[in-house]
PDB file of C-alpha atoms in Angstrom:
ATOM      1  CA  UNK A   1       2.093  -9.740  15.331  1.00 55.00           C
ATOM      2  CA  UNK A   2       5.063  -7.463  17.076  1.00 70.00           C
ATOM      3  CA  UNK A   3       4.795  -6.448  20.462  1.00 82.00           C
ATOM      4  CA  UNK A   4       2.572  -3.342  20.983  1.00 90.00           C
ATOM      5  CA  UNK A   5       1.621  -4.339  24.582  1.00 90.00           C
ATOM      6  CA  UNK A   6       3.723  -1.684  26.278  1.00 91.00           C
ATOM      7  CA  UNK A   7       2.482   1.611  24.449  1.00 94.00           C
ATOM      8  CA  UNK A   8      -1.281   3.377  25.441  1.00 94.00           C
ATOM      9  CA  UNK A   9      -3.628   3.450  23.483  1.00 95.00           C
ATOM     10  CA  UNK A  10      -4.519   6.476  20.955  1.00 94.00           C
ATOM     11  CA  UNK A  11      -7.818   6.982  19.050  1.00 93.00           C
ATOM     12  CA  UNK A  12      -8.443   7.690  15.473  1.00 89.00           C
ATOM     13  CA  UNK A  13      -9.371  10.597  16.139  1.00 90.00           C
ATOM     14  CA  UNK A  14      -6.443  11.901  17.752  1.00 87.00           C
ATOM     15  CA  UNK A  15      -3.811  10.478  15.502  1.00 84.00           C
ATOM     16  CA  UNK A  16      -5.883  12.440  12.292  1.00 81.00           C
ATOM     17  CA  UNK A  17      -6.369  15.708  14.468  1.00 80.00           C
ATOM     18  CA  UNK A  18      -2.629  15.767  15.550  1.00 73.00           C
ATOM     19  CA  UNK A  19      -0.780  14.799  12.397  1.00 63.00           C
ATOM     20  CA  UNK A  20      -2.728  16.906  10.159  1.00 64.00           C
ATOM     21  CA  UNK A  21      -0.365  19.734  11.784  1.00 55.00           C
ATOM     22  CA  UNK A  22       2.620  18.189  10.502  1.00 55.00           C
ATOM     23  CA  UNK A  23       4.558  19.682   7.245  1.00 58.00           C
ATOM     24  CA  UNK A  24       5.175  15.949   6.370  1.00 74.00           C
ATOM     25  CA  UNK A  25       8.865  13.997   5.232  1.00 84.00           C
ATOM     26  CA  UNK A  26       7.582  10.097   4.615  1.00 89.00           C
ATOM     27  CA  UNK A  27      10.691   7.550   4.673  1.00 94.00           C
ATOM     28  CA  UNK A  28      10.209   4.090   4.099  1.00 96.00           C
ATOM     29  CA  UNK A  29      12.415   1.214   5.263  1.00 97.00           C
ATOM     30  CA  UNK A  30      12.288  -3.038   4.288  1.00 96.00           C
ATOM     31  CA  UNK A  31      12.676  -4.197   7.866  1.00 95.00           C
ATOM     32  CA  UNK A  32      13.366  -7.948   8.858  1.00 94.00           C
ATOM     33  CA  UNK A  33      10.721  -8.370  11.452  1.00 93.00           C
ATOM     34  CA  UNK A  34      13.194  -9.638  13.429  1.00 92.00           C
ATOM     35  CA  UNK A  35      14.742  -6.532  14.386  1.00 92.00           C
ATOM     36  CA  UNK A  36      11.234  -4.747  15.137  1.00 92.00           C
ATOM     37  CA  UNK A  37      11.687  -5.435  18.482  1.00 89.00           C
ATOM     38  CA  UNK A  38      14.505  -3.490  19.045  1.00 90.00           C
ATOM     39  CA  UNK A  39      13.098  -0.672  17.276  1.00 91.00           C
ATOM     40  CA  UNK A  40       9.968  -0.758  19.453  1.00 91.00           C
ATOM     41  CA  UNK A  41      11.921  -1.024  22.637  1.00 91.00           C
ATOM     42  CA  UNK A  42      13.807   2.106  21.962  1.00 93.00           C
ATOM     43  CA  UNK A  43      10.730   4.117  21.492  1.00 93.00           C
ATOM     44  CA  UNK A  44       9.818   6.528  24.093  1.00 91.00           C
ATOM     45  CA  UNK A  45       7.446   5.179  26.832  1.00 90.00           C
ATOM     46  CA  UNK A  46       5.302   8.215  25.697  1.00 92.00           C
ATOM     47  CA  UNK A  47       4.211   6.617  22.140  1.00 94.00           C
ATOM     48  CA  UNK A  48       1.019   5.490  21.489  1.00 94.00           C
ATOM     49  CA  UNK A  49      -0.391   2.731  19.565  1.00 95.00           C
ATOM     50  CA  UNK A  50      -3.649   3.075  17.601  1.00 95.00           C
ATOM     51  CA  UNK A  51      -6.313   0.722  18.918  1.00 95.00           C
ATOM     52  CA  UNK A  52     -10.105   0.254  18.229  1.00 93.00           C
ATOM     53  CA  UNK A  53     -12.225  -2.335  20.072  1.00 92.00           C
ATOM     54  CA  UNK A  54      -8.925  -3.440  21.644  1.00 92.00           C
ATOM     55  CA  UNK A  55      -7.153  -4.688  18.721  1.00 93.00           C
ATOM     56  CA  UNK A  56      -3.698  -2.937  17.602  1.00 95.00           C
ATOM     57  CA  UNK A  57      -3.057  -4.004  14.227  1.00 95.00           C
ATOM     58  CA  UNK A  58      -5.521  -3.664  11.521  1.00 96.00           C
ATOM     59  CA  UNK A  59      -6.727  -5.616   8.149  1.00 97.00           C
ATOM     60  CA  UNK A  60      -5.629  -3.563   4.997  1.00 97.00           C
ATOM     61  CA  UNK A  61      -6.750  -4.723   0.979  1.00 97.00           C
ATOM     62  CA  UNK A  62      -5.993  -2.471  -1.786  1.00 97.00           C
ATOM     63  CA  UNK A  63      -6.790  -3.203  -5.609  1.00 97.00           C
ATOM     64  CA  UNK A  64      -4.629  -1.362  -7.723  1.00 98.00           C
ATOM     65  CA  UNK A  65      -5.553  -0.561 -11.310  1.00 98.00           C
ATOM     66  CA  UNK A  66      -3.710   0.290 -14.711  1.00 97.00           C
ATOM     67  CA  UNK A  67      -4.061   0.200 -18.231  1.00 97.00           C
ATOM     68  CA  UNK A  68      -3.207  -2.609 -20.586  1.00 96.00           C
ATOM     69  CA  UNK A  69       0.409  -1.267 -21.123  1.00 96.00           C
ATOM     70  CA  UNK A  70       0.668  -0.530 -17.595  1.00 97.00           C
ATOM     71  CA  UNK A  71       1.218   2.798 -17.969  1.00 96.00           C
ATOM     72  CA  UNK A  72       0.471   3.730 -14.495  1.00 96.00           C
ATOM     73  CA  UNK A  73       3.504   1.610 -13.705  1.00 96.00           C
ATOM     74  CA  UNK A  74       5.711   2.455 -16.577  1.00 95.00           C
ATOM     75  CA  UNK A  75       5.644   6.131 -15.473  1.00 93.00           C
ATOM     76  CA  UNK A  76       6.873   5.160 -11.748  1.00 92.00           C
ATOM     77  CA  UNK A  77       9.315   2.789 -12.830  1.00 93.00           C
ATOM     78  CA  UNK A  78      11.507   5.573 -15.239  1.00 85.00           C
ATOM     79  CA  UNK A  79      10.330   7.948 -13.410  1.00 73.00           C
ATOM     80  CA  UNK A  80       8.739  10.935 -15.067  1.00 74.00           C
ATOM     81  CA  UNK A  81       7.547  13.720 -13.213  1.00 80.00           C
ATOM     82  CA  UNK A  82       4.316  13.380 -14.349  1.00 88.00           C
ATOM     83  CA  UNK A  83       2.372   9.996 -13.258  1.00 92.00           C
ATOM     84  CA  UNK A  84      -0.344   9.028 -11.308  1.00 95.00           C
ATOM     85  CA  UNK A  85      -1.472   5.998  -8.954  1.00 96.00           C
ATOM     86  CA  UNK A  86      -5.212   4.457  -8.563  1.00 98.00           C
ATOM     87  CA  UNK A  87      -6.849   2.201  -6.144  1.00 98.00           C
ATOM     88  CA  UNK A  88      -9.162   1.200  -3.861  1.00 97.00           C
ATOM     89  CA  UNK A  89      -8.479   0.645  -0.326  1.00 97.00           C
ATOM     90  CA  UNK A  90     -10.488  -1.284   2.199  1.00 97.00           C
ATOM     91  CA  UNK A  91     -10.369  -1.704   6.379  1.00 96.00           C
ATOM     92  CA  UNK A  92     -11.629  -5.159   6.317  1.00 95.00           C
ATOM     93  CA  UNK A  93     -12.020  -4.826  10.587  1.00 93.00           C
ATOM     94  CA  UNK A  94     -14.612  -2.011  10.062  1.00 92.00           C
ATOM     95  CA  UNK A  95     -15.996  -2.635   6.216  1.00 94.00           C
ATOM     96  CA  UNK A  96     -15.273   0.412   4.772  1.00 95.00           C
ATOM     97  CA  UNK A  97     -13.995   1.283   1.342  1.00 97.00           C
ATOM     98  CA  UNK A  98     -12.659   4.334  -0.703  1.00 97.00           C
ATOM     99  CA  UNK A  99     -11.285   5.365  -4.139  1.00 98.00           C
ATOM    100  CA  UNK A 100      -7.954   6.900  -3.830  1.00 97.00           C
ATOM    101  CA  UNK A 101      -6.269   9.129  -6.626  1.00 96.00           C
ATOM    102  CA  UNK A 102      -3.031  10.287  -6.536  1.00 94.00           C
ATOM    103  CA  UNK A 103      -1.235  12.458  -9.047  1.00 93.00           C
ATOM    104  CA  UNK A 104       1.814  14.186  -9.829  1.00 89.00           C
ATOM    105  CA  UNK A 105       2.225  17.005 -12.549  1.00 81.00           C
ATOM    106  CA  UNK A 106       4.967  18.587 -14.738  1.00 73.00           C
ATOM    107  CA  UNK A 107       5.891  20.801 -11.475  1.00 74.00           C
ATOM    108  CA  UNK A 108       6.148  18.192  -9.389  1.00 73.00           C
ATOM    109  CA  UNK A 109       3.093  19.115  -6.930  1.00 80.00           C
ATOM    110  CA  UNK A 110       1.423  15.613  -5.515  1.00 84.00           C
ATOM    111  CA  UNK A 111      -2.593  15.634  -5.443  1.00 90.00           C
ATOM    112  CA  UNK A 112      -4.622  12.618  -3.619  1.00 91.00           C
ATOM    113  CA  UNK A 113      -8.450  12.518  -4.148  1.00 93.00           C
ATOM    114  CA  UNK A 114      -9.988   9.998  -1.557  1.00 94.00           C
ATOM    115  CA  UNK A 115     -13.522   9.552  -1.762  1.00 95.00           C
ATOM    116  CA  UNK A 116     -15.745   6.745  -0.257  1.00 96.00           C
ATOM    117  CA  UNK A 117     -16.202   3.805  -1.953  1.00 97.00           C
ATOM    118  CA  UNK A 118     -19.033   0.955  -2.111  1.00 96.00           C
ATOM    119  CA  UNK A 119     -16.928  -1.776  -0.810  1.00 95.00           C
ATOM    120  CA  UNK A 120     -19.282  -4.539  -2.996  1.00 95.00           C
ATOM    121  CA  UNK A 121     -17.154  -2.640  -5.915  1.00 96.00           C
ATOM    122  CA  UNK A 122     -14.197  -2.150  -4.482  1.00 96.00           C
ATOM    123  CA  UNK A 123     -12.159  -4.646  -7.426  1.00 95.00           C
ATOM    124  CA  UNK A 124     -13.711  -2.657 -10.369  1.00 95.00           C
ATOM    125  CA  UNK A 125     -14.032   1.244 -11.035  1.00 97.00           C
ATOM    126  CA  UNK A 126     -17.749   2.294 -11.832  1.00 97.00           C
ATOM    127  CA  UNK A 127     -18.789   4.743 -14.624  1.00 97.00           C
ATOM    128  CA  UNK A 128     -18.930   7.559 -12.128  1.00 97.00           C
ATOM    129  CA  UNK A 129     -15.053   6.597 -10.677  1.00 97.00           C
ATOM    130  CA  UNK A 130     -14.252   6.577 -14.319  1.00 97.00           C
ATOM    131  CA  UNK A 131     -15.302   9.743 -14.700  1.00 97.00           C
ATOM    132  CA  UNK A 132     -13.485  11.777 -11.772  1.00 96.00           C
ATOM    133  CA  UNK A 133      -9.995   9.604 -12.860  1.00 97.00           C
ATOM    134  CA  UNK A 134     -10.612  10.815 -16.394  1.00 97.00           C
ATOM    135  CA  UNK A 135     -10.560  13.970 -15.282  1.00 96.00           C
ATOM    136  CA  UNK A 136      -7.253  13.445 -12.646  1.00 95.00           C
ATOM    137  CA  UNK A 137      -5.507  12.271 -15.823  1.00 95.00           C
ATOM    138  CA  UNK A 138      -6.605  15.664 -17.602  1.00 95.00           C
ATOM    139  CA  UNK A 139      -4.842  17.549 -15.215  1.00 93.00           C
ATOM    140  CA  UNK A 140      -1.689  16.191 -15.277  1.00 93.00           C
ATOM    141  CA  UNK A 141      -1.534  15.693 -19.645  1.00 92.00           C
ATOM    142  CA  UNK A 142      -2.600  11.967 -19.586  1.00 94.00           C
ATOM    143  CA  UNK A 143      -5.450  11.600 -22.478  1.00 95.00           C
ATOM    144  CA  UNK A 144      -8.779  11.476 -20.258  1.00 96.00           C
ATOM    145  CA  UNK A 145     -10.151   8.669 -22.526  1.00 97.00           C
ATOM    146  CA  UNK A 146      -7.226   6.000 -21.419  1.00 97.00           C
ATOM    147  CA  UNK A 147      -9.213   6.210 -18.013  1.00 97.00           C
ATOM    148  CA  UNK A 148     -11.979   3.687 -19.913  1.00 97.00           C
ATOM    149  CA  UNK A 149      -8.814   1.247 -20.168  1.00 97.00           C
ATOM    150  CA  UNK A 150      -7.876   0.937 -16.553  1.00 97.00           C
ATOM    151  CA  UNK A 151      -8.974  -2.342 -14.866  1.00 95.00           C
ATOM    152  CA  UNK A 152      -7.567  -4.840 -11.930  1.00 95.00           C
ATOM    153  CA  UNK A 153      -4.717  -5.211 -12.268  1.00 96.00           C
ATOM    154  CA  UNK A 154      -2.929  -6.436  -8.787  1.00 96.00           C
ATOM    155  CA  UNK A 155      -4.156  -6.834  -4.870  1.00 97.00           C
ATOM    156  CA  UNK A 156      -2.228  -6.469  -1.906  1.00 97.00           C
ATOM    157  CA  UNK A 157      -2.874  -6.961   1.726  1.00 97.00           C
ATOM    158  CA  UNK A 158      -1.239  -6.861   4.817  1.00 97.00           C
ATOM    159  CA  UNK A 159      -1.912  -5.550   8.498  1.00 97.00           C
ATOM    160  CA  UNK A 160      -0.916  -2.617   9.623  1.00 97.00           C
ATOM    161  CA  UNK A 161       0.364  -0.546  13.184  1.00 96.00           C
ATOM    162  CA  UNK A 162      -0.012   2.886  13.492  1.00 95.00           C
ATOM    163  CA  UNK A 163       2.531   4.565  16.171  1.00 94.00           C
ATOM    164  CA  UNK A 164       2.190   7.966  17.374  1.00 92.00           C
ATOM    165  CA  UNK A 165       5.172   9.700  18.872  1.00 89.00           C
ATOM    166  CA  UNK A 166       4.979  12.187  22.185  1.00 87.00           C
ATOM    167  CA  UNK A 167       3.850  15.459  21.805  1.00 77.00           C
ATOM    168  CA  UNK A 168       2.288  14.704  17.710  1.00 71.00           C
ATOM    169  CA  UNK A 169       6.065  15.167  16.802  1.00 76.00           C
ATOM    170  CA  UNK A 170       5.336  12.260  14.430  1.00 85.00           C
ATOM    171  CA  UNK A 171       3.939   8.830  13.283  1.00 90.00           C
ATOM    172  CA  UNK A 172       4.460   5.655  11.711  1.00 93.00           C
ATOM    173  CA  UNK A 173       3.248   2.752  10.453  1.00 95.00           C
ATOM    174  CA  UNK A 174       4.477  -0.925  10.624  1.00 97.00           C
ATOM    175  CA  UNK A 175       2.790  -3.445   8.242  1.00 97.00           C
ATOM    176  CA  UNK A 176       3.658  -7.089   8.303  1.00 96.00           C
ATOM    177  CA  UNK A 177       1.808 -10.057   6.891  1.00 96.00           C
ATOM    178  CA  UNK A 178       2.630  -8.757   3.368  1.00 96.00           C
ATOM    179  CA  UNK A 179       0.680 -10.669   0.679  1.00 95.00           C
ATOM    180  CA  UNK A 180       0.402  -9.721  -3.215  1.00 96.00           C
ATOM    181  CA  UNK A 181      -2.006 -11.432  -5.895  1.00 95.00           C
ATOM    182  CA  UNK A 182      -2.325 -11.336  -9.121  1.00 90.00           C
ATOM    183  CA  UNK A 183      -5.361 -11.446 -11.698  1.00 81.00           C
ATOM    184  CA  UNK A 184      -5.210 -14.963 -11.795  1.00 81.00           C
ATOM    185  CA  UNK A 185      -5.044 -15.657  -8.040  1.00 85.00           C
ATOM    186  CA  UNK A 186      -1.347 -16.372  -7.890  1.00 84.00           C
ATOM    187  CA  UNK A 187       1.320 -14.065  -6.017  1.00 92.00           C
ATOM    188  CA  UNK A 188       3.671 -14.105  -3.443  1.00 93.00           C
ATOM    189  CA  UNK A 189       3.957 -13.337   0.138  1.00 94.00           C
ATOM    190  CA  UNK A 190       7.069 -11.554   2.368  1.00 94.00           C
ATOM    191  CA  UNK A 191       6.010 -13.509   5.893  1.00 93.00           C
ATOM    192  CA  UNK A 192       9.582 -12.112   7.075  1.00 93.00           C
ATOM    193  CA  UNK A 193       9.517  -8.577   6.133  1.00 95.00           C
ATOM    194  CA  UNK A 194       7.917  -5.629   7.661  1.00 96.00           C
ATOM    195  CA  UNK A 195       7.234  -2.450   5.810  1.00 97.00           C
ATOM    196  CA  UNK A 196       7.975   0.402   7.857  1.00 97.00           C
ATOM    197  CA  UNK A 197       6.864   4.196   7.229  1.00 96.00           C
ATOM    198  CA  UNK A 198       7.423   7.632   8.766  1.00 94.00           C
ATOM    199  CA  UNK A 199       5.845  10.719   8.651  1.00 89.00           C
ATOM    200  CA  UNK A 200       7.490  13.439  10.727  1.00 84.00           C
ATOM    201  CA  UNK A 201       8.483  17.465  10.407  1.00 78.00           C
ATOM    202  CA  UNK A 202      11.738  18.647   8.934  1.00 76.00           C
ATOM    203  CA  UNK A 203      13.373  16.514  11.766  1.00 83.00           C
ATOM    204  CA  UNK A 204      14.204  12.605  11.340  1.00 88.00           C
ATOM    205  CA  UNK A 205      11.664  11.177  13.943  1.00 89.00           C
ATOM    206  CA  UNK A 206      12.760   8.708  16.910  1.00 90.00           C
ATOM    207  CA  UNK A 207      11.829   5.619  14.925  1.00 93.00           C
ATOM    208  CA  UNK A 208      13.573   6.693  11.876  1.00 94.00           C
ATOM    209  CA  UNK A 209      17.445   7.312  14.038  1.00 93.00           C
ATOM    210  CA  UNK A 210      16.364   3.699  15.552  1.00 94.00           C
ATOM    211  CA  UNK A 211      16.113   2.523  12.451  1.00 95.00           C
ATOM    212  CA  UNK A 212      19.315   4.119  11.197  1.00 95.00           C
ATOM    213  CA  UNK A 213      21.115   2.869  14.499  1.00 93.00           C
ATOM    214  CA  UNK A 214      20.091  -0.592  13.392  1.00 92.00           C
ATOM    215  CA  UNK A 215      21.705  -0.224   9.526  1.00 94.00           C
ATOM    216  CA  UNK A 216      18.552   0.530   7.906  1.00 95.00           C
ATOM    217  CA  UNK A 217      18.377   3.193   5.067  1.00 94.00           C
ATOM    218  CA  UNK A 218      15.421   4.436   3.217  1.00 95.00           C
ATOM    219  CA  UNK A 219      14.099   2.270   0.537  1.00 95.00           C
ATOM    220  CA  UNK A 220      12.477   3.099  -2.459  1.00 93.00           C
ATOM    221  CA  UNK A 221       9.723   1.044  -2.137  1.00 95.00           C
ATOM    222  CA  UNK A 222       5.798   0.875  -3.689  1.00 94.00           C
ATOM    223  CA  UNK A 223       3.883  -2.035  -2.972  1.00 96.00           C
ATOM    224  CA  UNK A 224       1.621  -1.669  -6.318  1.00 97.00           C
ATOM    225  CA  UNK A 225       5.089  -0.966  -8.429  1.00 96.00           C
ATOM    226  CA  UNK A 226       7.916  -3.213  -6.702  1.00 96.00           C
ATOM    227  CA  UNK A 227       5.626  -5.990  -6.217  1.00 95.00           C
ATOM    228  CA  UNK A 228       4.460  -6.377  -9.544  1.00 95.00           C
ATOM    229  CA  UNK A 229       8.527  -6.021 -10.638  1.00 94.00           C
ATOM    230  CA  UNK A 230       9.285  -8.824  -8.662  1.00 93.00           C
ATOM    231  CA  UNK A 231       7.028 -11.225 -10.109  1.00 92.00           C
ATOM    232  CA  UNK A 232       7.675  -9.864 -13.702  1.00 92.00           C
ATOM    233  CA  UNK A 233      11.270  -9.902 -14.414  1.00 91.00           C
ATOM    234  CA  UNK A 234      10.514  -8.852 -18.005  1.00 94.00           C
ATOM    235  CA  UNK A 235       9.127  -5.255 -16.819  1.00 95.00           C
ATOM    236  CA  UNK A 236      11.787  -1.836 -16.300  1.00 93.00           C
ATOM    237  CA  UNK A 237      12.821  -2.176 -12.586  1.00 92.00           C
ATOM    238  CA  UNK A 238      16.324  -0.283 -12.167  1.00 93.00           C
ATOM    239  CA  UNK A 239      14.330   2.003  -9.532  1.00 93.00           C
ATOM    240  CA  UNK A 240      13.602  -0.692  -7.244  1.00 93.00           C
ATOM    241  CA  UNK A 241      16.746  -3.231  -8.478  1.00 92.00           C
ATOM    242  CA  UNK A 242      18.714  -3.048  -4.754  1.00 92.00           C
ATOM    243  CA  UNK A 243      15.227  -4.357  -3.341  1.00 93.00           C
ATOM    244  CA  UNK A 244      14.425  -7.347  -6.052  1.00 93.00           C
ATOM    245  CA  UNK A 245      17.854  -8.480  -5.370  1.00 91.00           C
ATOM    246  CA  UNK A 246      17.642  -8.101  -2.023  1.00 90.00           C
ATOM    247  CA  UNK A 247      14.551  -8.682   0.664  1.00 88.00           C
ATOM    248  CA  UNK A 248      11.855  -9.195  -2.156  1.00 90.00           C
ATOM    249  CA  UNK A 249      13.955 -11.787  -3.825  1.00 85.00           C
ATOM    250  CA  UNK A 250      13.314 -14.160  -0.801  1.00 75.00           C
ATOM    251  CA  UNK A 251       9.316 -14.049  -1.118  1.00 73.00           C
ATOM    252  CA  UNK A 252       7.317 -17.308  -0.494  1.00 61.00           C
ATOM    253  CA  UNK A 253       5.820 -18.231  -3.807  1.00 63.00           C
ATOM    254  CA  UNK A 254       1.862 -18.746  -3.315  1.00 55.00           C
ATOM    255  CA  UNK A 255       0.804 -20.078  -6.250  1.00 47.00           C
ATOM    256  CA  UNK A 256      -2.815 -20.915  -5.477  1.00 46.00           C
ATOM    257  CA  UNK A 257      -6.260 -19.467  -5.033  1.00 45.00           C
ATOM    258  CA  UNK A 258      -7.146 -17.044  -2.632  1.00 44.00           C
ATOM    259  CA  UNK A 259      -9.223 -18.801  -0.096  1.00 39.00           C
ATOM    260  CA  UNK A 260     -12.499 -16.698   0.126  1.00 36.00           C
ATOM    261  CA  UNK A 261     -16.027 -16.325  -1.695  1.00 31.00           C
ATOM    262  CA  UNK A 262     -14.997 -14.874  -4.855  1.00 30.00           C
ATOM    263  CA  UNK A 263     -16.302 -13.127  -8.064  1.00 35.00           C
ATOM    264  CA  UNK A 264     -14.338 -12.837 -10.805  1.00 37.00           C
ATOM    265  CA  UNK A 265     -13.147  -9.355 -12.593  1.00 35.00           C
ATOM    266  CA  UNK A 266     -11.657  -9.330 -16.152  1.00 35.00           C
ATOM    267  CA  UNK A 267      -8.000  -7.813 -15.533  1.00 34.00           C
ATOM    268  CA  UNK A 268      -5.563  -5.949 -18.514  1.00 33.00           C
ATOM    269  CA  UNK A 269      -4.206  -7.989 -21.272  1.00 34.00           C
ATOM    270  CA  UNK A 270      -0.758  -7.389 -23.200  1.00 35.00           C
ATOM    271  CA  UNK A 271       2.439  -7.960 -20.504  1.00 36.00           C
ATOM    272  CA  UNK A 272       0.623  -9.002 -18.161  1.00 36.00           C
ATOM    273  CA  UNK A 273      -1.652 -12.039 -20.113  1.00 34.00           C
ATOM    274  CA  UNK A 274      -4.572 -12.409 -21.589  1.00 33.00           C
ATOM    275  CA  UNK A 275      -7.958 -13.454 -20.033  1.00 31.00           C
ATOM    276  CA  UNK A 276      -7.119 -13.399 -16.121  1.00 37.00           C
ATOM    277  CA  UNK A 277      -9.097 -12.380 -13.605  1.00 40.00           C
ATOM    278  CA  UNK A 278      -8.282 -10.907  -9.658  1.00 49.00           C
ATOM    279  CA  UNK A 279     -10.237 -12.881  -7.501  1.00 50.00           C
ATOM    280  CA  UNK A 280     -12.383 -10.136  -4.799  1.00 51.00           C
ATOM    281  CA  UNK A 281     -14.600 -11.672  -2.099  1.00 45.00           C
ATOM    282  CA  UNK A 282     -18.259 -10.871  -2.257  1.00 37.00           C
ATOM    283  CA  UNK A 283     -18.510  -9.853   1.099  1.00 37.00           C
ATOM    284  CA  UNK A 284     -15.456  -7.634   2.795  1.00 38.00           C
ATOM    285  CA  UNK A 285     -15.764  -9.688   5.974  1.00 37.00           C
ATOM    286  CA  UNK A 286     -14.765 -13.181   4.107  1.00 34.00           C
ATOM    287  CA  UNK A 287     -11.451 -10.919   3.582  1.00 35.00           C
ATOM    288  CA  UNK A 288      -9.602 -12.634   6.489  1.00 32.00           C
ATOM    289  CA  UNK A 289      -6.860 -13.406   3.984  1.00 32.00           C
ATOM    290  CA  UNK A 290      -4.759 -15.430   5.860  1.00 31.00           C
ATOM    291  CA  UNK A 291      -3.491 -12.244   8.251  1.00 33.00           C
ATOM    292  CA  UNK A 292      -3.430  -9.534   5.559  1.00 32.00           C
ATOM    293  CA  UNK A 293      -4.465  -5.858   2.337  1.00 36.00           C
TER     294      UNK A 293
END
């Protein structure tokens, strides 16, 4: 993992209480891991690293669902104003689980619905999760019944750093160990990539002008959307095209099983095949996945 050893520690707690003030601008940036440590040297002695039982960096999985015709992804990759994202996301270090919603109507306005999740579920979407997304789609002109079509569709893990800057002027997170897998247990990994995010005021925060000094630029990047672009090359991807023919066109092919005590979930048919399945362990704590969510 990258050197953290330097910063204090910051709780939870903290890091929620003090950027909930913040009037948030998120940047993301495709980072060789090899230049993180420059970045991190540069920070101010005064940033803080989150850390629970004494561990820095932290076991993310998310499951990512979509219809059939992928419409959650068709509607980022044009992109319309209206379109939505769904998933569950699990902390594998502390076995917790929720259902995430996020939405974006005709005006623009973003709306994320988190609520907990039962982690033993986490790779399909209940009657009652149905329900509230069918709704979510309502409000944003997307037929509530084409919530009954959304299933697995793609997994991605990864571990993740969570920085907080002097004063709550800002955060960020680093995650490295980047791993995606698809319905049939196949996907790819980025072991040389980091995926760096910001989230400051109306000012650039320090590790965004380190970044900048260093030659990186913002990136359009989504893990659910660019991911499954680059191991599709038959699917729209203009909006992440610099990217696929850049960083993520050096992934590490990983073309087997996932390692882990599995049950299997019926994914969507039509582009992306018939009759496949995302492989979810049974328990979240055989989720070790090989450093990554």
């Amino acid at each position: 993992m990258i050197a953290l050893d330097r910063f204090d520690p910051v709780s939870l707690t903290e890091i929620v209480a003090e950027a909930s003030l913040l009037t948030r601008v998120d940047r993301k940036y495709v980072v060789p891991r090899e230049d993180l440590s420059a970045v991190l040297a540069g920070l101010d002695e005064g940033t803080r690293v989150l850390e629970m039982d004494g561990a820095r960096d932290f076991a993310y999985e998310s499951v990512y669902f979509d219809t059939p015709d992928l419409l959650s992804f068709r509607m980022a990759a044009q992109p319309r104003r209206r379109r939505f994202k769904l998933r569950t996301r699990s902390y594998l270090d502390t076995g917790s689980s929720y259902l995430e919603i996020k939405t974006r109507g005709a005006r623009g306005t973003t709306v994320k619905e988190r609520d907990e999740y039962d982690p033993r579920r986490r790779g399909e979407l209940t009657p009652d999760a149905r329900d509230d997304v069918a709704d979510a789609l309502a409000t944003i002109g997307v037929a509530s019944q084409r919530a009954q079509e959304l299933d697995a569709t793609l997994m991605t893990r990864y571990r993740r750093a969570t920085l907080l800057a002097p004063y709550g002027a800002g955060r960020a997170t680093i995650d490295t160990a980047l791993e995606w897998i698809e319905a049939d247990g196949h996907g790819f990994t980025l072991p040389r990539l980091a995926i760096v995010e910001t989230k400051s005021g109306s000012s650039a925060s320090a590790v965004d002008r380190l970044l900048w000094r260093s030659g990186h630029r913002p990136a359009t990047v989504s893990k659910y959307a660019t991911g499954l672009a680059a191991m599709h090359p038959e699917l729209p991807r203009n909006r992440w095209a610099r990217l696929l023919r850049g960083p993520f066109a050096d992934f590490q092919d990983s073309h087997r099983p996932v390692h882990a005590r599995l049950t299997t979930l019926t994914a969507p048919t039509g582009p992306m095949a018939a009759a496949r399945t995302i492989p979810i362990p049974t328990r979240i704590e055989d989720a070790s996945c090989s450093d990554a969510a």
